[in-house]
Amino acid sequence: MAFTEKYGPWALIAGASEGTGAAFARELAARGLNLVLIARRRAPLEALAHELAATHGIECTAETIDLASDSAAEQLKTVSAGREIGLFVSNAGADPNSSSFLSNDPQAWLDLVKRNVVTTMLACHHFAGAMKTRKRGGIILVGSGACYGGARGLGVYSGTKAFDLCFGEGLWAELRGHGVDVLNLLLGRTDTPELRRLLESRGAPIPADLASPEEVARVGLERLPYGPVHNWGLADDEQGYAPQSAAARRERILMIEKAMADMAGSTRN
């Protein structure tokens, strides 16, 4: 099946105004998909939408939504109504706080949980349901290697990314027999404007080994059919910095699936 048949005709990208989100938008536009771009800042989002529509002759709409708001999931449903979303890229998950847990207001952490967990889960429920019915589609959850364990200043962020990892793996297991691909794209340090702003605020130098957003988008789309996990910079069967390789995590899920099927006398729902 051609890429546009499998994942088109529309893709929705949450967190699309810059960095990896904008890179996904450019890559998908070049492949011929129409786009719904989501972010909080209207000006850069609209500029990107106009650029991609003019360059690639696609339809591209920009919608400003605060993904930490209580109504974010409903707003995503509204702006995508009437469009067949064949690919959902959940990319808006960075931690803007850069602080220890107790030195910040609890509302900031609650917003992070809403953005990374609640809105992501509800959006997947909405878009995946239609994909399952159509027997095609894809979901990319852009995550972080921080999902594998907590660290100083990363407690809430790591917790949300750990949820996304386990949630994404379960979603992959449920949808893999229905023509829908799910990938947790777990990144390391990536050269985004947000990271550069953070390093500049701390007076820290820009590391030389940052991944480029363009490479992230290219590899993410390349690995989408081979979920549920891709550990950035590692081969499928390479453990590296992760507790398990992507291949080992996949095998664990399939072993659990088989054991549950044997007990229940049935396969997937």
GROMACS .gro file of C-alpha atoms in nm:
model
  269
    1MET     CA    1   0.000   0.000   0.000
    2ALA     CA    2   0.135   0.344  -0.094
    3PHE     CA    3   0.221   0.583   0.189
    4THR     CA    4  -0.067   0.819   0.112
    5GLU     CA    5  -0.311   0.527   0.093
    6LYS     CA    6  -0.192   0.385   0.426
    7TYR     CA    7  -0.164   0.709   0.625
    8GLY     CA    8  -0.367   0.965   0.430
    9PRO     CA    9  -0.536   1.164   0.312
   10TRP     CA   10  -0.490   1.386   0.622
   11ALA     CA   11  -0.234   1.391   0.902
   12LEU     CA   12  -0.281   1.581   1.226
   13ILE     CA   13   0.034   1.699   1.404
   14ALA     CA   14   0.009   1.822   1.763
   15GLY     CA   15   0.294   2.057   1.846
   16ALA     CA   16   0.371   2.155   1.488
   17SER     CA   17   0.495   2.516   1.506
   18GLU     CA   18   0.869   2.442   1.529
   19GLY     CA   19   1.133   2.176   1.588
   20THR     CA   20   1.040   1.813   1.528
   21GLY     CA   21   0.672   1.896   1.475
   22ALA     CA   22   0.750   2.135   1.191
   23ALA     CA   23   0.993   1.880   1.048
   24PHE     CA   24   0.720   1.614   1.045
   25ALA     CA   25   0.490   1.862   0.872
   26ARG     CA   26   0.744   1.935   0.598
   27GLU     CA   27   0.821   1.568   0.545
   28LEU     CA   28   0.455   1.468   0.528
   29ALA     CA   29   0.366   1.757   0.297
   30ALA     CA   30   0.644   1.648   0.063
   31ARG     CA   31   0.488   1.300   0.060
   32GLY     CA   32   0.152   1.445  -0.045
   33LEU     CA   33  -0.053   1.434   0.276
   34ASN     CA   34  -0.290   1.717   0.368
   35LEU     CA   35  -0.221   1.855   0.715
   36VAL     CA   36  -0.393   1.982   1.026
   37LEU     CA   37  -0.128   2.167   1.228
   38ILE     CA   38  -0.184   2.221   1.601
   39ALA     CA   39   0.007   2.444   1.843
   40ARG     CA   40  -0.048   2.731   2.086
   41ARG     CA   41   0.129   3.004   1.887
   42ARG     CA   42  -0.070   3.118   1.586
   43ALA     CA   43   0.185   3.323   1.389
   44PRO     CA   44   0.452   3.055   1.325
   45LEU     CA   45   0.185   2.792   1.274
   46GLU     CA   46   0.005   2.991   1.007
   47ALA     CA   47   0.333   3.081   0.836
   48LEU     CA   48   0.424   2.713   0.815
   49ALA     CA   49   0.078   2.621   0.684
   50HIS     CA   50   0.101   2.882   0.407
   51GLU     CA   51   0.454   2.770   0.316
   52LEU     CA   52   0.360   2.403   0.284
   53ALA     CA   53   0.040   2.467   0.090
   54ALA     CA   54   0.223   2.689  -0.157
   55THR     CA   55   0.525   2.461  -0.194
   56HIS     CA   56   0.354   2.123  -0.219
   57GLY     CA   57   0.002   2.204  -0.340
   58ILE     CA   58  -0.162   2.035  -0.042
   59GLU     CA   59  -0.442   2.149   0.187
   60CYS     CA   60  -0.302   2.271   0.516
   61THR     CA   61  -0.493   2.423   0.805
   62ALA     CA   62  -0.352   2.577   1.124
   63GLU     CA   63  -0.545   2.560   1.452
   64THR     CA   64  -0.435   2.708   1.785
   65ILE     CA   65  -0.513   2.480   2.079
   66ASP     CA   66  -0.364   2.465   2.426
   67LEU     CA   67  -0.318   2.090   2.465
   68ALA     CA   68  -0.305   2.128   2.844
   69SER     CA   69  -0.658   2.266   2.858
   70ASP     CA   70  -0.948   2.055   2.979
   71SER     CA   71  -1.121   2.093   2.644
   72ALA     CA   72  -0.819   2.014   2.425
   73ALA     CA   73  -0.936   1.669   2.313
   74GLU     CA   74  -1.279   1.800   2.219
   75GLN     CA   75  -1.117   2.083   2.025
   76LEU     CA   76  -0.906   1.832   1.833
   77LYS     CA   77  -1.223   1.646   1.740
   78THR     CA   78  -1.385   1.970   1.624
   79VAL     CA   79  -1.100   2.092   1.403
   80SER     CA   80  -1.059   1.749   1.243
   81ALA     CA   81  -1.430   1.693   1.180
   82GLY     CA   82  -1.503   1.608   0.818
   83ARG     CA   83  -1.140   1.515   0.751
   84GLU     CA   84  -1.016   1.158   0.731
   85ILE     CA   85  -0.717   1.159   0.968
   86GLY     CA   86  -0.496   0.871   0.862
   87LEU     CA   87  -0.195   0.972   1.072
   88PHE     CA   88  -0.180   1.129   1.418
   89VAL     CA   89   0.157   1.260   1.536
   90SER     CA   90   0.159   1.348   1.907
   91ASN     CA   91   0.463   1.573   1.928
   92ALA     CA   92   0.370   1.834   2.192
   93GLY     CA   93   0.524   1.681   2.501
   94ALA     CA   94   0.830   1.877   2.612
   95ASP     CA   95   0.874   1.997   2.970
   96PRO     CA   96   0.890   2.380   2.970
   97ASN     CA   97   0.941   2.400   3.348
   98SER     CA   98   1.311   2.319   3.389
   99SER     CA   99   1.280   2.301   3.766
  100SER     CA  100   1.267   2.060   4.056
  101PHE     CA  101   0.929   1.929   4.162
  102LEU     CA  102   0.893   2.126   4.487
  103SER     CA  103   1.021   2.455   4.346
  104ASN     CA  104   0.732   2.486   4.103
  105ASP     CA  105   0.360   2.542   4.140
  106PRO     CA  106   0.160   2.216   4.127
  107GLN     CA  107  -0.053   2.360   3.845
  108ALA     CA  108   0.250   2.357   3.615
  109TRP     CA  109   0.294   1.984   3.674
  110LEU     CA  110  -0.078   1.924   3.634
  111ASP     CA  111  -0.065   2.101   3.297
  112LEU     CA  112   0.222   1.874   3.193
  113VAL     CA  113   0.021   1.565   3.289
  114LYS     CA  114  -0.284   1.694   3.101
  115ARG     CA  115  -0.078   1.764   2.788
  116ASN     CA  116   0.129   1.446   2.785
  117VAL     CA  117  -0.116   1.196   2.930
  118VAL     CA  118  -0.482   1.301   2.928
  119THR     CA  119  -0.502   1.481   2.594
  120THR     CA  120  -0.278   1.225   2.425
  121MET     CA  121  -0.488   0.934   2.549
  122LEU     CA  122  -0.820   1.093   2.451
  123ALA     CA  123  -0.690   1.197   2.109
  124CYS     CA  124  -0.566   0.844   2.041
  125HIS     CA  125  -0.904   0.704   2.144
  126HIS     CA  126  -1.077   0.929   1.892
  127PHE     CA  127  -0.843   0.892   1.595
  128ALA     CA  128  -0.756   0.525   1.646
  129GLY     CA  129  -1.123   0.425   1.652
  130ALA     CA  130  -1.178   0.554   1.299
  131MET     CA  131  -0.848   0.405   1.182
  132LYS     CA  132  -0.944   0.064   1.315
  133THR     CA  133  -1.274   0.079   1.130
  134ARG     CA  134  -1.096   0.174   0.805
  135LYS     CA  135  -0.829  -0.094   0.860
  136ARG     CA  136  -0.543   0.150   0.799
  137GLY     CA  137  -0.364   0.440   0.963
  138GLY     CA  138  -0.083   0.525   1.198
  139ILE     CA  139  -0.001   0.692   1.530
  140ILE     CA  140   0.338   0.828   1.634
  141LEU     CA  141   0.391   0.916   1.998
  142VAL     CA  142   0.705   1.128   2.010
  143GLY     CA  143   0.862   1.041   2.344
  144SER     CA  144   1.191   1.055   2.526
  145GLY     CA  145   1.449   0.819   2.667
  146ALA     CA  146   1.350   0.977   2.999
  147CYS     CA  147   1.061   0.729   2.997
  148TYR     CA  148   1.300   0.462   3.124
  149GLY     CA  149   1.355   0.618   3.466
  150GLY     CA  150   1.326   0.929   3.681
  151ALA     CA  151   1.600   1.181   3.749
  152ARG     CA  152   1.651   1.506   3.937
  153GLY     CA  153   1.420   1.769   3.790
  154LEU     CA  154   1.252   1.516   3.560
  155GLY     CA  155   1.016   1.333   3.793
  156VAL     CA  156   0.684   1.441   3.643
  157TYR     CA  157   0.814   1.456   3.287
  158SER     CA  158   0.965   1.105   3.311
  159GLY     CA  159   0.642   0.978   3.464
  160THR     CA  160   0.431   1.111   3.178
  161LYS     CA  161   0.667   0.968   2.920
  162ALA     CA  162   0.665   0.630   3.095
  163PHE     CA  163   0.285   0.635   3.073
  164ASP     CA  164   0.301   0.717   2.702
  165LEU     CA  165   0.546   0.433   2.642
  166CYS     CA  166   0.332   0.168   2.813
  167PHE     CA  167   0.013   0.311   2.665
  168GLY     CA  168   0.162   0.313   2.316
  169GLU     CA  169   0.282  -0.044   2.347
  170GLY     CA  170  -0.065  -0.157   2.454
  171LEU     CA  171  -0.225   0.037   2.170
  172TRP     CA  172   0.017  -0.124   1.922
  173ALA     CA  173  -0.081  -0.468   2.051
  174GLU     CA  174  -0.453  -0.392   2.015
  175LEU     CA  175  -0.432  -0.239   1.667
  176ARG     CA  176  -0.157  -0.439   1.496
  177GLY     CA  177  -0.408  -0.693   1.360
  178HIS     CA  178  -0.630  -0.417   1.220
  179GLY     CA  179  -0.393  -0.248   0.978
  180VAL     CA  180  -0.304   0.039   1.213
  181ASP     CA  181   0.060   0.108   1.304
  182VAL     CA  182   0.168   0.259   1.638
  183LEU     CA  183   0.518   0.378   1.721
  184ASN     CA  184   0.676   0.520   2.035
  185LEU     CA  185   0.958   0.732   1.889
  186LEU     CA  186   1.190   0.773   2.189
  187LEU     CA  187   1.434   1.059   2.136
  188GLY     CA  188   1.755   1.169   2.296
  189ARG     CA  189   1.887   1.524   2.278
  190THR     CA  190   1.744   1.691   1.968
  191ASP     CA  191   1.832   2.028   1.817
  192THR     CA  192   1.503   2.210   1.872
  193PRO     CA  193   1.445   2.582   1.936
  194GLU     CA  194   1.306   2.492   2.278
  195LEU     CA  195   1.625   2.308   2.378
  196ARG     CA  196   1.837   2.595   2.249
  197ARG     CA  197   1.632   2.845   2.452
  198LEU     CA  198   1.677   2.631   2.763
  199LEU     CA  199   2.053   2.599   2.717
  200GLU     CA  200   2.086   2.971   2.648
  201SER     CA  201   1.893   3.057   2.965
  202ARG     CA  202   2.144   2.848   3.161
  203GLY     CA  203   2.449   2.982   2.980
  204ALA     CA  204   2.527   2.630   2.860
  205PRO     CA  205   2.694   2.550   2.526
  206ILE     CA  206   2.510   2.378   2.243
  207PRO     CA  207   2.625   2.012   2.232
  208ALA     CA  208   2.774   1.890   1.906
  209ASP     CA  209   2.589   1.557   1.902
  210LEU     CA  210   2.229   1.677   1.883
  211ALA     CA  211   1.994   1.494   1.649
  212SER     CA  212   1.839   1.708   1.377
  213PRO     CA  213   1.458   1.749   1.363
  214GLU     CA  214   1.463   1.655   0.995
  215GLU     CA  215   1.634   1.325   1.070
  216VAL     CA  216   1.389   1.259   1.353
  217ALA     CA  217   1.094   1.302   1.118
  218ARG     CA  218   1.248   1.088   0.844
  219VAL     CA  219   1.343   0.803   1.077
  220GLY     CA  220   1.012   0.821   1.264
  221LEU     CA  221   0.812   0.772   0.946
  222GLU     CA  222   1.052   0.503   0.829
  223ARG     CA  223   1.014   0.306   1.153
  224LEU     CA  224   0.636   0.356   1.191
  225PRO     CA  225   0.546   0.014   1.043
  226TYR     CA  226   0.790  -0.158   1.281
  227GLY     CA  227   0.660  -0.050   1.622
  228PRO     CA  228   0.590  -0.035   1.901
  229VAL     CA  229   0.925   0.126   1.996
  230HIS     CA  230   1.221   0.289   1.829
  231ASN     CA  231   1.505   0.394   2.059
  232TRP     CA  232   1.679   0.685   1.893
  233GLY     CA  233   2.026   0.604   1.764
  234LEU     CA  234   1.994   0.231   1.832
  235ALA     CA  235   1.926  -0.061   1.601
  236ASP     CA  236   1.609  -0.260   1.661
  237ASP     CA  237   1.797  -0.537   1.844
  238GLU     CA  238   2.046  -0.310   2.025
  239GLN     CA  239   1.994  -0.241   2.396
  240GLY     CA  240   2.237   0.047   2.438
  241TYR     CA  241   2.110   0.300   2.696
  242ALA     CA  242   1.767   0.135   2.720
  243PRO     CA  243   1.670  -0.137   2.972
  244GLN     CA  244   1.567  -0.352   2.674
  245SER     CA  245   1.608  -0.331   2.300
  246ALA     CA  246   1.305  -0.240   2.090
  247ALA     CA  247   1.297  -0.598   1.961
  248ALA     CA  248   1.297  -0.739   2.315
  249ARG     CA  249   1.009  -0.511   2.418
  250ARG     CA  250   0.812  -0.622   2.112
  251GLU     CA  251   0.875  -0.988   2.190
  252ARG     CA  252   0.764  -0.937   2.552
  253ILE     CA  253   0.432  -0.792   2.436
  254LEU     CA  254   0.374  -1.079   2.195
  255MET     CA  255   0.456  -1.335   2.465
  256ILE     CA  256   0.206  -1.173   2.704
  257GLU     CA  257  -0.051  -1.160   2.425
  258LYS     CA  258  -0.010  -1.530   2.355
  259ALA     CA  259  -0.033  -1.622   2.722
  260MET     CA  260  -0.351  -1.418   2.764
  261ALA     CA  261  -0.501  -1.569   2.448
  262ASP     CA  262  -0.422  -1.919   2.569
  263MET     CA  263  -0.600  -1.849   2.898
  264ALA     CA  264  -0.900  -1.679   2.738
  265GLY     CA  265  -0.925  -1.910   2.440
  266SER     CA  266  -0.940  -1.608   2.208
  267THR     CA  267  -0.720  -1.350   2.035
  268ARG     CA  268  -0.743  -0.973   2.016
  269ASN     CA  269  -1.067  -0.775   2.045
   0.00000   0.00000   0.00000
